[in-house]
Coordinates of C-alpha atoms and ligand atoms in Angstrom, one line a residue:
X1 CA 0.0 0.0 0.0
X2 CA 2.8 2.2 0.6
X3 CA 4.1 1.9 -2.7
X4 CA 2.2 4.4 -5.0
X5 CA 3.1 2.8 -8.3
X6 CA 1.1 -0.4 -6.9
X7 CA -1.7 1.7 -5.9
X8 CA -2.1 3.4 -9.0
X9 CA -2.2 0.2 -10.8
X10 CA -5.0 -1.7 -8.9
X11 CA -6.9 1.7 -10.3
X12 CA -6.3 0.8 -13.7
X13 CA -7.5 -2.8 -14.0
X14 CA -10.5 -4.4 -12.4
X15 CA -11.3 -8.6 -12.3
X16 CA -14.8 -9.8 -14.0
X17 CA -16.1 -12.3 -11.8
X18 CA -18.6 -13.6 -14.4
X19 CA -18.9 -14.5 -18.1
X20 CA -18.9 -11.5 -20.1
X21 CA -21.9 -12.5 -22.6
X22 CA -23.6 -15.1 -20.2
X23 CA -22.8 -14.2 -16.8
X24 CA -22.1 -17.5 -15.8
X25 CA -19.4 -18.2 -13.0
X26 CA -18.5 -21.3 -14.5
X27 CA -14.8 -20.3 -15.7
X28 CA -11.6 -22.2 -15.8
X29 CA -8.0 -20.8 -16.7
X30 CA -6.3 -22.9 -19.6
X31 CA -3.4 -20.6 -20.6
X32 CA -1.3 -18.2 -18.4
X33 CA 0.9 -15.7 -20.0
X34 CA 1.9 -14.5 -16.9
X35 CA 2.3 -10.3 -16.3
X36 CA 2.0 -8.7 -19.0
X37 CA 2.8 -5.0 -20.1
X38 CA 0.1 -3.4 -22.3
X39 CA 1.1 -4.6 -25.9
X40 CA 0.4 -1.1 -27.5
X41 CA 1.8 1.1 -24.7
X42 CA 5.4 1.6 -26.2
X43 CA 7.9 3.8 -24.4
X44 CA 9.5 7.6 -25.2
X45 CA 13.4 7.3 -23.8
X46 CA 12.4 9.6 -21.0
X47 CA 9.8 6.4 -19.9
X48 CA 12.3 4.0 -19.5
X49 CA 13.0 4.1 -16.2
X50 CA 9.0 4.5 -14.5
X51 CA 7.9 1.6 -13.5
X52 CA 5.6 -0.1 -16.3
X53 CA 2.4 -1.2 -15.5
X54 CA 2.0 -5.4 -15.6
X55 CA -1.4 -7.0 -15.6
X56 CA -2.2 -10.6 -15.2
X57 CA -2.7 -12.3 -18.9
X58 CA -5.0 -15.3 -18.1
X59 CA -7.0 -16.9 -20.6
X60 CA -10.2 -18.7 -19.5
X61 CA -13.3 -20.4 -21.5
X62 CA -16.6 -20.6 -20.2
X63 CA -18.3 -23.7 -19.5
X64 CA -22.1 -22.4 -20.3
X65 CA -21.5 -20.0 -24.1
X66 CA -18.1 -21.2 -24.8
X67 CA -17.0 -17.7 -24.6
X68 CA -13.2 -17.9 -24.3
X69 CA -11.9 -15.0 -22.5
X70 CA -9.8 -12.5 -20.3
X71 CA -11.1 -11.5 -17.2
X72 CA -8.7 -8.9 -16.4
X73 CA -9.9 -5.7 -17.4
X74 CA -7.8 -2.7 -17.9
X75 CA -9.2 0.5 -17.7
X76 CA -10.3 1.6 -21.4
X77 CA -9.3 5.3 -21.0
X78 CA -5.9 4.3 -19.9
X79 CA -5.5 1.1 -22.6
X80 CA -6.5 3.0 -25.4
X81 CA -5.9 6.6 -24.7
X82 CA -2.3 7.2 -27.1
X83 CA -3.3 4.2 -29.4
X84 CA -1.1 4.0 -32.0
X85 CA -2.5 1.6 -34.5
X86 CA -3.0 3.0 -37.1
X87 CA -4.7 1.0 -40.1
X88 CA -4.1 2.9 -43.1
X89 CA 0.1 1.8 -42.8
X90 CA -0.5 -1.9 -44.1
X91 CA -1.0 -2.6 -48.3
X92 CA -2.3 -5.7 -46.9
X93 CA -5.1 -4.5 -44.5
X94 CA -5.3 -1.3 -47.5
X95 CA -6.7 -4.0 -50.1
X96 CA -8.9 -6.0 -47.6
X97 CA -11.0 -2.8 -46.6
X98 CA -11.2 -2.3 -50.5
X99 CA -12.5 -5.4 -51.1
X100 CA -14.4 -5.9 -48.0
X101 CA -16.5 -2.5 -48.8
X102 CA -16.9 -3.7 -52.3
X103 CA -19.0 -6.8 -51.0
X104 CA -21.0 -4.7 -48.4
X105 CA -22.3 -2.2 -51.1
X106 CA -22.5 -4.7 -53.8
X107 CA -24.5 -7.3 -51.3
X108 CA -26.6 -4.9 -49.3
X109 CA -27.4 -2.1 -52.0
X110 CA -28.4 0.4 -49.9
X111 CA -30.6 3.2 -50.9
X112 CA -29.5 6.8 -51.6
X113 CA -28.2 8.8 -48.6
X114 CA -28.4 6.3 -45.9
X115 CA -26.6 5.9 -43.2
X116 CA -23.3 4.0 -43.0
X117 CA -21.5 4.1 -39.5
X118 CA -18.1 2.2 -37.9
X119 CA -17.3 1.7 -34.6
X120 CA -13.4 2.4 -33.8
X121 CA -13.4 4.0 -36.8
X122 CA -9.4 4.7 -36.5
X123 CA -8.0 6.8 -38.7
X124 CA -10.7 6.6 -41.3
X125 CA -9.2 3.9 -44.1
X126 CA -12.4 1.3 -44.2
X127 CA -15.0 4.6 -44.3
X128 CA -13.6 6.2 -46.8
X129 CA -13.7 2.6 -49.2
X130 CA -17.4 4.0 -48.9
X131 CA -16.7 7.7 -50.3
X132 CA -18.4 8.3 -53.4
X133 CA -21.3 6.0 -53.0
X134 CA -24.2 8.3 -52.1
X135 CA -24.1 7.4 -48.6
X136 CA -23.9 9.3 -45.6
X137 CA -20.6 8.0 -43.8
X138 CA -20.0 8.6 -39.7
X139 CA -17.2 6.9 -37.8
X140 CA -17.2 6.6 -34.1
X141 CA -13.7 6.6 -32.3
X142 CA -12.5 6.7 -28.8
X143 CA -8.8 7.9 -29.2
X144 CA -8.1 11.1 -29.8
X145 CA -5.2 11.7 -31.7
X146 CA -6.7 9.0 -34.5
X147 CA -10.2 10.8 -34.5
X148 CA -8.1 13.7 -35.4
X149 CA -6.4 12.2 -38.0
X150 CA -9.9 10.7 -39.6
X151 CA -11.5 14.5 -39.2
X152 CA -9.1 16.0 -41.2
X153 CA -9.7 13.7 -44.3
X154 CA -13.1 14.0 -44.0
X155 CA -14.6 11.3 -42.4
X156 CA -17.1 13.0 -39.7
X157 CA -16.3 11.4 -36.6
X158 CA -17.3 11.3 -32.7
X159 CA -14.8 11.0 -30.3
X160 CA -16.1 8.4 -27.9
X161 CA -16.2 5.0 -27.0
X162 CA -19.7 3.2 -29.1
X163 CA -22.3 2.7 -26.0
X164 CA -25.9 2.4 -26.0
X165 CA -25.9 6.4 -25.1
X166 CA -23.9 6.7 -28.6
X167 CA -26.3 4.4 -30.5
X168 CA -29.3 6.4 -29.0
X169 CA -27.7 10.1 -29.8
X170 CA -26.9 8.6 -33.3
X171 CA -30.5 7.6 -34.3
X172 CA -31.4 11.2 -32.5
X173 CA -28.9 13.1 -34.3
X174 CA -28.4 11.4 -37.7
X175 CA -31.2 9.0 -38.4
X176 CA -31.5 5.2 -38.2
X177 CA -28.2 3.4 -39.8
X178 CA -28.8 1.3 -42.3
X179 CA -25.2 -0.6 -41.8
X180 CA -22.9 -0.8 -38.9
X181 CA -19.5 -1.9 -39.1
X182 CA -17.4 -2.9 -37.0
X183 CA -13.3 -4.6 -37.7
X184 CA -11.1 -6.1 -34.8
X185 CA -13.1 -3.9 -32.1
X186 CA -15.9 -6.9 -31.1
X187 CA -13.3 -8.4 -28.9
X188 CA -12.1 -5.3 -27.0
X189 CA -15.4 -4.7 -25.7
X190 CA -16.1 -5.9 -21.8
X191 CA -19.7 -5.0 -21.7
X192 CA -20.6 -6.9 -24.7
X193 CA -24.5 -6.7 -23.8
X194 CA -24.5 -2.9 -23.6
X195 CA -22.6 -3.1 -26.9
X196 CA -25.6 -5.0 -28.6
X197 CA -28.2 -2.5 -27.0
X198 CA -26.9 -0.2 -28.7
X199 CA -26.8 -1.3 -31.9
X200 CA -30.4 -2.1 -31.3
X201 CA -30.6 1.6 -30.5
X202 CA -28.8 3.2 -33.7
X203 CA -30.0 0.4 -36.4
X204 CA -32.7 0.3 -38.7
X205 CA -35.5 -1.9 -38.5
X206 CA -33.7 -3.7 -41.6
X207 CA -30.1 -2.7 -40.5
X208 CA -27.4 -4.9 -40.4
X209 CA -24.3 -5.3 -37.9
X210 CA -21.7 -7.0 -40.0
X211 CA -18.0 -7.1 -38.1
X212 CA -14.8 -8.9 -38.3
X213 CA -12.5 -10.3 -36.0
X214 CA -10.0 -12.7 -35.0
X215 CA -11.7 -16.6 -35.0
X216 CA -10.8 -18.8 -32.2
X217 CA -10.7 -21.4 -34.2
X218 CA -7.3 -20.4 -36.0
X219 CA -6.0 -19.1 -32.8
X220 CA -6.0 -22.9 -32.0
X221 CA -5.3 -24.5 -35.4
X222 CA -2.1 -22.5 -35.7
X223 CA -0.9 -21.8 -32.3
X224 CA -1.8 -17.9 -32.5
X225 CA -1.3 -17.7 -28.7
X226 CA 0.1 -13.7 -30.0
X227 CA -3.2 -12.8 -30.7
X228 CA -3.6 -12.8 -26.7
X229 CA -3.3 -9.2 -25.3
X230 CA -5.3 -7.0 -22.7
X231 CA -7.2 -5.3 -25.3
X232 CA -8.7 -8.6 -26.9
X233 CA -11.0 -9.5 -24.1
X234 CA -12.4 -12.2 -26.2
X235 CA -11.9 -15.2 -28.8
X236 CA -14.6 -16.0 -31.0
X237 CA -16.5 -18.6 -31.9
X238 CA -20.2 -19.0 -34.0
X239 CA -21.2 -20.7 -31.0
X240 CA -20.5 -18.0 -28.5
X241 CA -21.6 -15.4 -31.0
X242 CA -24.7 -17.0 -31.4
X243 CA -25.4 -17.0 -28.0
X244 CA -24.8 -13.5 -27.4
X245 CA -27.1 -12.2 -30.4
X246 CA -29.7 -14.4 -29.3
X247 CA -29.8 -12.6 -25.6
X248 CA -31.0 -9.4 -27.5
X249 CA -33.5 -10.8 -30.3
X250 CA -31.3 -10.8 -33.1
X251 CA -29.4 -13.6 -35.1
X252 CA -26.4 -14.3 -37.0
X253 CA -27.7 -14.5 -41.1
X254 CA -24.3 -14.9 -42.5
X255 CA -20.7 -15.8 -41.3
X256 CA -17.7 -15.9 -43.9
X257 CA -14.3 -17.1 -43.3
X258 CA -11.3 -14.6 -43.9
X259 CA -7.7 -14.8 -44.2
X260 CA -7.4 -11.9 -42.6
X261 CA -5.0 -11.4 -39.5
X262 CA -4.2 -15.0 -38.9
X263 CA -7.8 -16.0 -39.8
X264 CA -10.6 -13.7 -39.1
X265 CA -14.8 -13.8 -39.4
X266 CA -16.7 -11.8 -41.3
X267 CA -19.8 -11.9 -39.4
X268 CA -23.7 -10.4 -40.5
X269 CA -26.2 -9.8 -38.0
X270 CA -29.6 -8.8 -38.4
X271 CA -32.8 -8.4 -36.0
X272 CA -34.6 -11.6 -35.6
X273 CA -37.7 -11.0 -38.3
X274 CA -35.7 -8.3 -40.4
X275 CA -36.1 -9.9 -44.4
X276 CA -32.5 -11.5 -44.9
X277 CA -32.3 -14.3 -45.8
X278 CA -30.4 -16.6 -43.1
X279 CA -27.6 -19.1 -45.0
X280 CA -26.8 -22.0 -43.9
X281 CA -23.4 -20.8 -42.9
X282 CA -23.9 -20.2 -38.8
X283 CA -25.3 -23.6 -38.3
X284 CA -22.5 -25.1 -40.3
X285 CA -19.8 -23.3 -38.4
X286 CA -21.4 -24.1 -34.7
X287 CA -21.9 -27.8 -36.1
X288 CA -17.8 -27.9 -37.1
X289 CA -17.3 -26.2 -33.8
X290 CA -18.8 -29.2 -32.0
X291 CA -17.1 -31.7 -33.9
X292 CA -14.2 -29.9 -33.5
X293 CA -14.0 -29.5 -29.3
X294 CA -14.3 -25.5 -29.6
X295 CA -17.3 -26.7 -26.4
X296 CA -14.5 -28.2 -24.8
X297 CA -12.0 -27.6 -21.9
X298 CA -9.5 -29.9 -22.8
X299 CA -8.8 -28.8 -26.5
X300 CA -7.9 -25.8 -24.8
X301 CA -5.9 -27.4 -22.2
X302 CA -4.3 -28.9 -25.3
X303 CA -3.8 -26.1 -27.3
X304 CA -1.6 -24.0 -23.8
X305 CA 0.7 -27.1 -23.8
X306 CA 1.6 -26.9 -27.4
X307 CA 2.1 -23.0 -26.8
X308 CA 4.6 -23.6 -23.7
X309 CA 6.5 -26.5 -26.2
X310 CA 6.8 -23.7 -28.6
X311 CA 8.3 -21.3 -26.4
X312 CA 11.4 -23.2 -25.4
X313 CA 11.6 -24.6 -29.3
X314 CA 11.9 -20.5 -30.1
X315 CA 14.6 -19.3 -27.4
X316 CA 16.4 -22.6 -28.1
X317 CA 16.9 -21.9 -31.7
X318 CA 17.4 -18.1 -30.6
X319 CA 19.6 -19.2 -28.3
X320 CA 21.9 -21.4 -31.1
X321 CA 22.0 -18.4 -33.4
X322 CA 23.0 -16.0 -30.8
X323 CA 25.6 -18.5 -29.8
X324 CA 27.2 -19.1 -33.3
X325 CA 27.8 -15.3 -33.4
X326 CA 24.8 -14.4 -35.2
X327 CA 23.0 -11.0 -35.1
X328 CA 19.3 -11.1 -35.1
X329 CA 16.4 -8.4 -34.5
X330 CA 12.7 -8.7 -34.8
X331 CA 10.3 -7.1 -37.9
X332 CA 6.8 -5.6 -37.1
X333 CA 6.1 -4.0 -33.7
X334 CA 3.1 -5.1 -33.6
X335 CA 0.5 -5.7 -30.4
X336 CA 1.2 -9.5 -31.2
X337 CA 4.7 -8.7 -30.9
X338 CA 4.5 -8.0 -27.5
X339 CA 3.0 -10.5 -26.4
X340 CA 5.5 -13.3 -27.7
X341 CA 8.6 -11.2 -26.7
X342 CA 7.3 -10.7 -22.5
X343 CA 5.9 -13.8 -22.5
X344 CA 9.3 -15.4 -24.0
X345 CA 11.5 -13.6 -22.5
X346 CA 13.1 -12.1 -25.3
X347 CA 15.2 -9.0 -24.7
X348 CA 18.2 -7.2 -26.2
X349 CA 20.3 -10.6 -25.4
X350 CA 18.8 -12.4 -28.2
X351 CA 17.4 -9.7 -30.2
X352 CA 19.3 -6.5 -30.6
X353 CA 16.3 -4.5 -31.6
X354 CA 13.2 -4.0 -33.8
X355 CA 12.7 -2.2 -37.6
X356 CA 8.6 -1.4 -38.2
X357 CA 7.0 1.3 -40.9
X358 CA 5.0 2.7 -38.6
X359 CA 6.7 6.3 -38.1
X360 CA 4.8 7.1 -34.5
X361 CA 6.6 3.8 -33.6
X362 CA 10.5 4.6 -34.6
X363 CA 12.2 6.0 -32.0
X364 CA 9.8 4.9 -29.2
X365 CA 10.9 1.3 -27.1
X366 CA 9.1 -1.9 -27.0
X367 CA 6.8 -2.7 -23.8
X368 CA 8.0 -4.6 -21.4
X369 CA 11.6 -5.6 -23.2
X370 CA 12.3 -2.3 -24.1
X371 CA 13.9 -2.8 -27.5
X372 CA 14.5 0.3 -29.7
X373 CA 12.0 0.9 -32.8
X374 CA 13.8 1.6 -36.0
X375 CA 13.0 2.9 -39.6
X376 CA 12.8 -0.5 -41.7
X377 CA 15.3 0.9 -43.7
X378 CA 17.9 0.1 -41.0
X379 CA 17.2 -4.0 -42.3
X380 CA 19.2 -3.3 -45.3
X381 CA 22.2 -1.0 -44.3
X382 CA 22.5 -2.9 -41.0
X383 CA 22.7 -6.1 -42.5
X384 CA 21.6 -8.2 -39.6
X385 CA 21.7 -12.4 -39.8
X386 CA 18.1 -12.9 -39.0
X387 CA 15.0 -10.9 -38.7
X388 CA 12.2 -12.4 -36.3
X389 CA 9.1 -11.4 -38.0
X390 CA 6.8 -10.7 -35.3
X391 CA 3.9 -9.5 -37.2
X392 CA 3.7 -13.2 -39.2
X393 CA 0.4 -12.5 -40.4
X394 CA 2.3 -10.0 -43.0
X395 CA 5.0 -12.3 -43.5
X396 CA 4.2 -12.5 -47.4
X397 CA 4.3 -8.8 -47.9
X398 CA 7.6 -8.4 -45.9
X399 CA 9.7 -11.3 -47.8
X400 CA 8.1 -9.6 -51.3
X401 CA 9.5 -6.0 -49.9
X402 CA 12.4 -6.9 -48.1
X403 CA 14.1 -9.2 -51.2
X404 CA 17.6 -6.7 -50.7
X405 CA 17.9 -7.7 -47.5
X406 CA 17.6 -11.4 -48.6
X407 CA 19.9 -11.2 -51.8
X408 CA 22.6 -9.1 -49.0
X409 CA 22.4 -12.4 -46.9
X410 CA 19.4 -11.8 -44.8
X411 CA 17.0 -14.3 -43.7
X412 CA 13.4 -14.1 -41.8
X413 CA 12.6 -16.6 -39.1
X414 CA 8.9 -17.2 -38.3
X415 CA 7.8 -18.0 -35.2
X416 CA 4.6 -19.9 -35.9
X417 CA 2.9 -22.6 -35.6
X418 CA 6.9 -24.1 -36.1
X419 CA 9.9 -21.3 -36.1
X420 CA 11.0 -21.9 -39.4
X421 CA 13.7 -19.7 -41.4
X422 CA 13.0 -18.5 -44.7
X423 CA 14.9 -18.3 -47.2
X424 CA 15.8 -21.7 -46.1
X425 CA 19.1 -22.8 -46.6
X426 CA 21.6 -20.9 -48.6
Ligands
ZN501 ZN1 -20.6 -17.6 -20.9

């Protein structure tokens, strides 16, 4: 108690006794990353030497809705207030907005001057896919400096977290929306329920929620243990989904499968006894989910023992390079990132330090291991042995940029679901 950087911690976090979506008590733990800096909060020099906050990363699954889940909850404002994602960096993520707005107008052809809204909006790059299509467009985005950055391009914005207060003052203030849309934002949401309510609030009798986000189901398949940080608050399945929707009168009529991030869902969700048609897609996916143990504790149990085996297979073959002399450092600073380096171990022994595009991330330091951010451009005049690509998910588009740095020697390792080194063997 005497210790004021303890105190102020306890402040920021609070522990959810109960399911998020069902309430149920009935939780148990199956994968524990230990303490865990916030995977987005990188470091300014003059930070180095506060103390860093650390929050318990637990993963649990609920025995009722097969919600699988954190229950440590860190204080929104503080998680998300210098967020420094910023979507419009990636080509990748560039064309999958492109394409992913393409299908919503093509599929949904809405009518002239409706309503088109996102929640965390970010800096604007999936709205303004929608410029130019006779639809009113409104993004809704709690950080401040990426609201800013989405206002000045001219994608109208409110500053706030989505709540059923926003979803009320946007039917007040703009109308009923015809579409709301919503990427990699489902999961960060604690109160999931007031989420819904307000979508009931701001939608259209017809309107459609359609979102994306990561799939729990590929988070198992290939070991994406990275995808676990404080912000994701939950893993999806159909299955859990379903059971959430269903709390509030409304129904999943679509679900697609996406390469996106690892493996993402595209999700569509209507009021139960709105006109589309319902595929036979979500009873498909909960049926696979069934078959495949996504209901059950032990796949999970499973799935946190094959995550510690890859941990000691990564430092090991870390360990050997370092050891023949080799120089390594990691690509991507990404959320994901963080999470494999603190819960690794990996620091500026084994990995002198990291190269990402992101500008607001070069000359800032890593959470938790503190490794300096560099311009990518450091890859090629440094010349290092290896490069650890942290964000794998974009390995494709990093071996197609970075072919200099492979023809001057260079070679990527990737961590998952087996480190493997690419090119690989010279
Ligand atoms: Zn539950």
């Amino acid at each position: 108690i005497s210790d004021p950087g303890l105190v102020a911690m306890e402040q920021l976090a609070t522990r959810r006794e109960e399911c998020r979506i069902c309430g149920s008590r009935q939780l148990s733990r199956f994968l524990d990353l230990g303490l865990s800096p916030l995977a987005n909060r990188f470091l300014q020099q003059d930070q180095l030497d506060d103390e860093e906050p650390r929050f318990r990363l637990d993963v649990f699954l609920c025995a009722d809705c097969s919600l699988v889940q954190l229950l440590e909850i860190v204080d929104p404002a503080f998680l998300f207030r210098d967020y420094i994602y910023v979507s419009g960096t990636s080509d990748t993520m560039r064309a999958h907005f492109s394409s992913f707005a393409d299908e919503v107008t093509r599929r949904f052809a809405f009518q002239s001057d409706q309503l088109v809204v996102e929640v965390a909006s970010n800096d604007g790059t999936f709205l303004s896919n929608f410029e130019g299509r006779d639809l009113r467009l409104l993004g809704v985005e709690p950080a401040v400096n990426i609201a800013e950055i989405a206002t000045e391009r001219g994608i109208e914005t409110i500053n706030e977290f989505f709540s059923e207060d926003v979803g009320e003052r946007i039917r007040t203030e703009y109308g009923p929306a015809a579409c709301i849309l919503a990427t990699n934002v489902f999961a960060h949401l604690d109160d999931m329920n007031g989420f819904v309510r307000g979508l009931l609030e701001a939608l259209d009798h017809e309107g459609i929620f359609i979102f994306e986000n990561s799939y729990v189901r590929d988070m198992l398949d290939h070991l994406e243990f990275d995808s676990v940080y404080h912000e994701h608050l939950s893993y999806f399945s159909v299955t859990a989904l379903s059971a959430l929707f269903a709390r509030h009168g409304m129904e999943i009529f679509d679900v697609q499968h996406q390469p996106v991030h690892g493996g993402s869902l595209r999700v569509f969700v209507k009021r139960q006894g709105a006109s589309h048609a319902v595929t036979d897609a979500p009873a498909r996916f909960c049926a696979e989910e069934k078959d495949s143990g996504l209901c059950d504790f032990e796949t999970y149990e499973a799935f946190a023992t094959r995550v510690y085996e890859l941990r000691s297979s990564l430092v090991d073959l870390l360990n050997r390079l370092r050891s023949e002399g080799k120089r390594i450092v990691a690509y991507g600073s990404s959320a994901k990132g963080n999470t494999l380096l603190n819960f690794m171990e990996i620091g500026s022994d084994l990995v002198a330090y990291l190269v990402d595009k992101s500008p607001l991330k070069q000359g800032t330091f890593s959470p938790g291991m503190h490794l300096p951010v560099l311009p990518v451009e450091r890859l090629v005049e440094d010349r290092p042995d290896y490069a650890l690509i942290l964000a794998w998910n974009f390995t494709d588009e990093i071996v197609s940029q970075q072919q200099d740095y492979i023809e001057a020697g260079g070679r990527f390792i990737v961590p998952l679901p087996t480190p493997h080194i690419i090119p690989e063997s010279r």
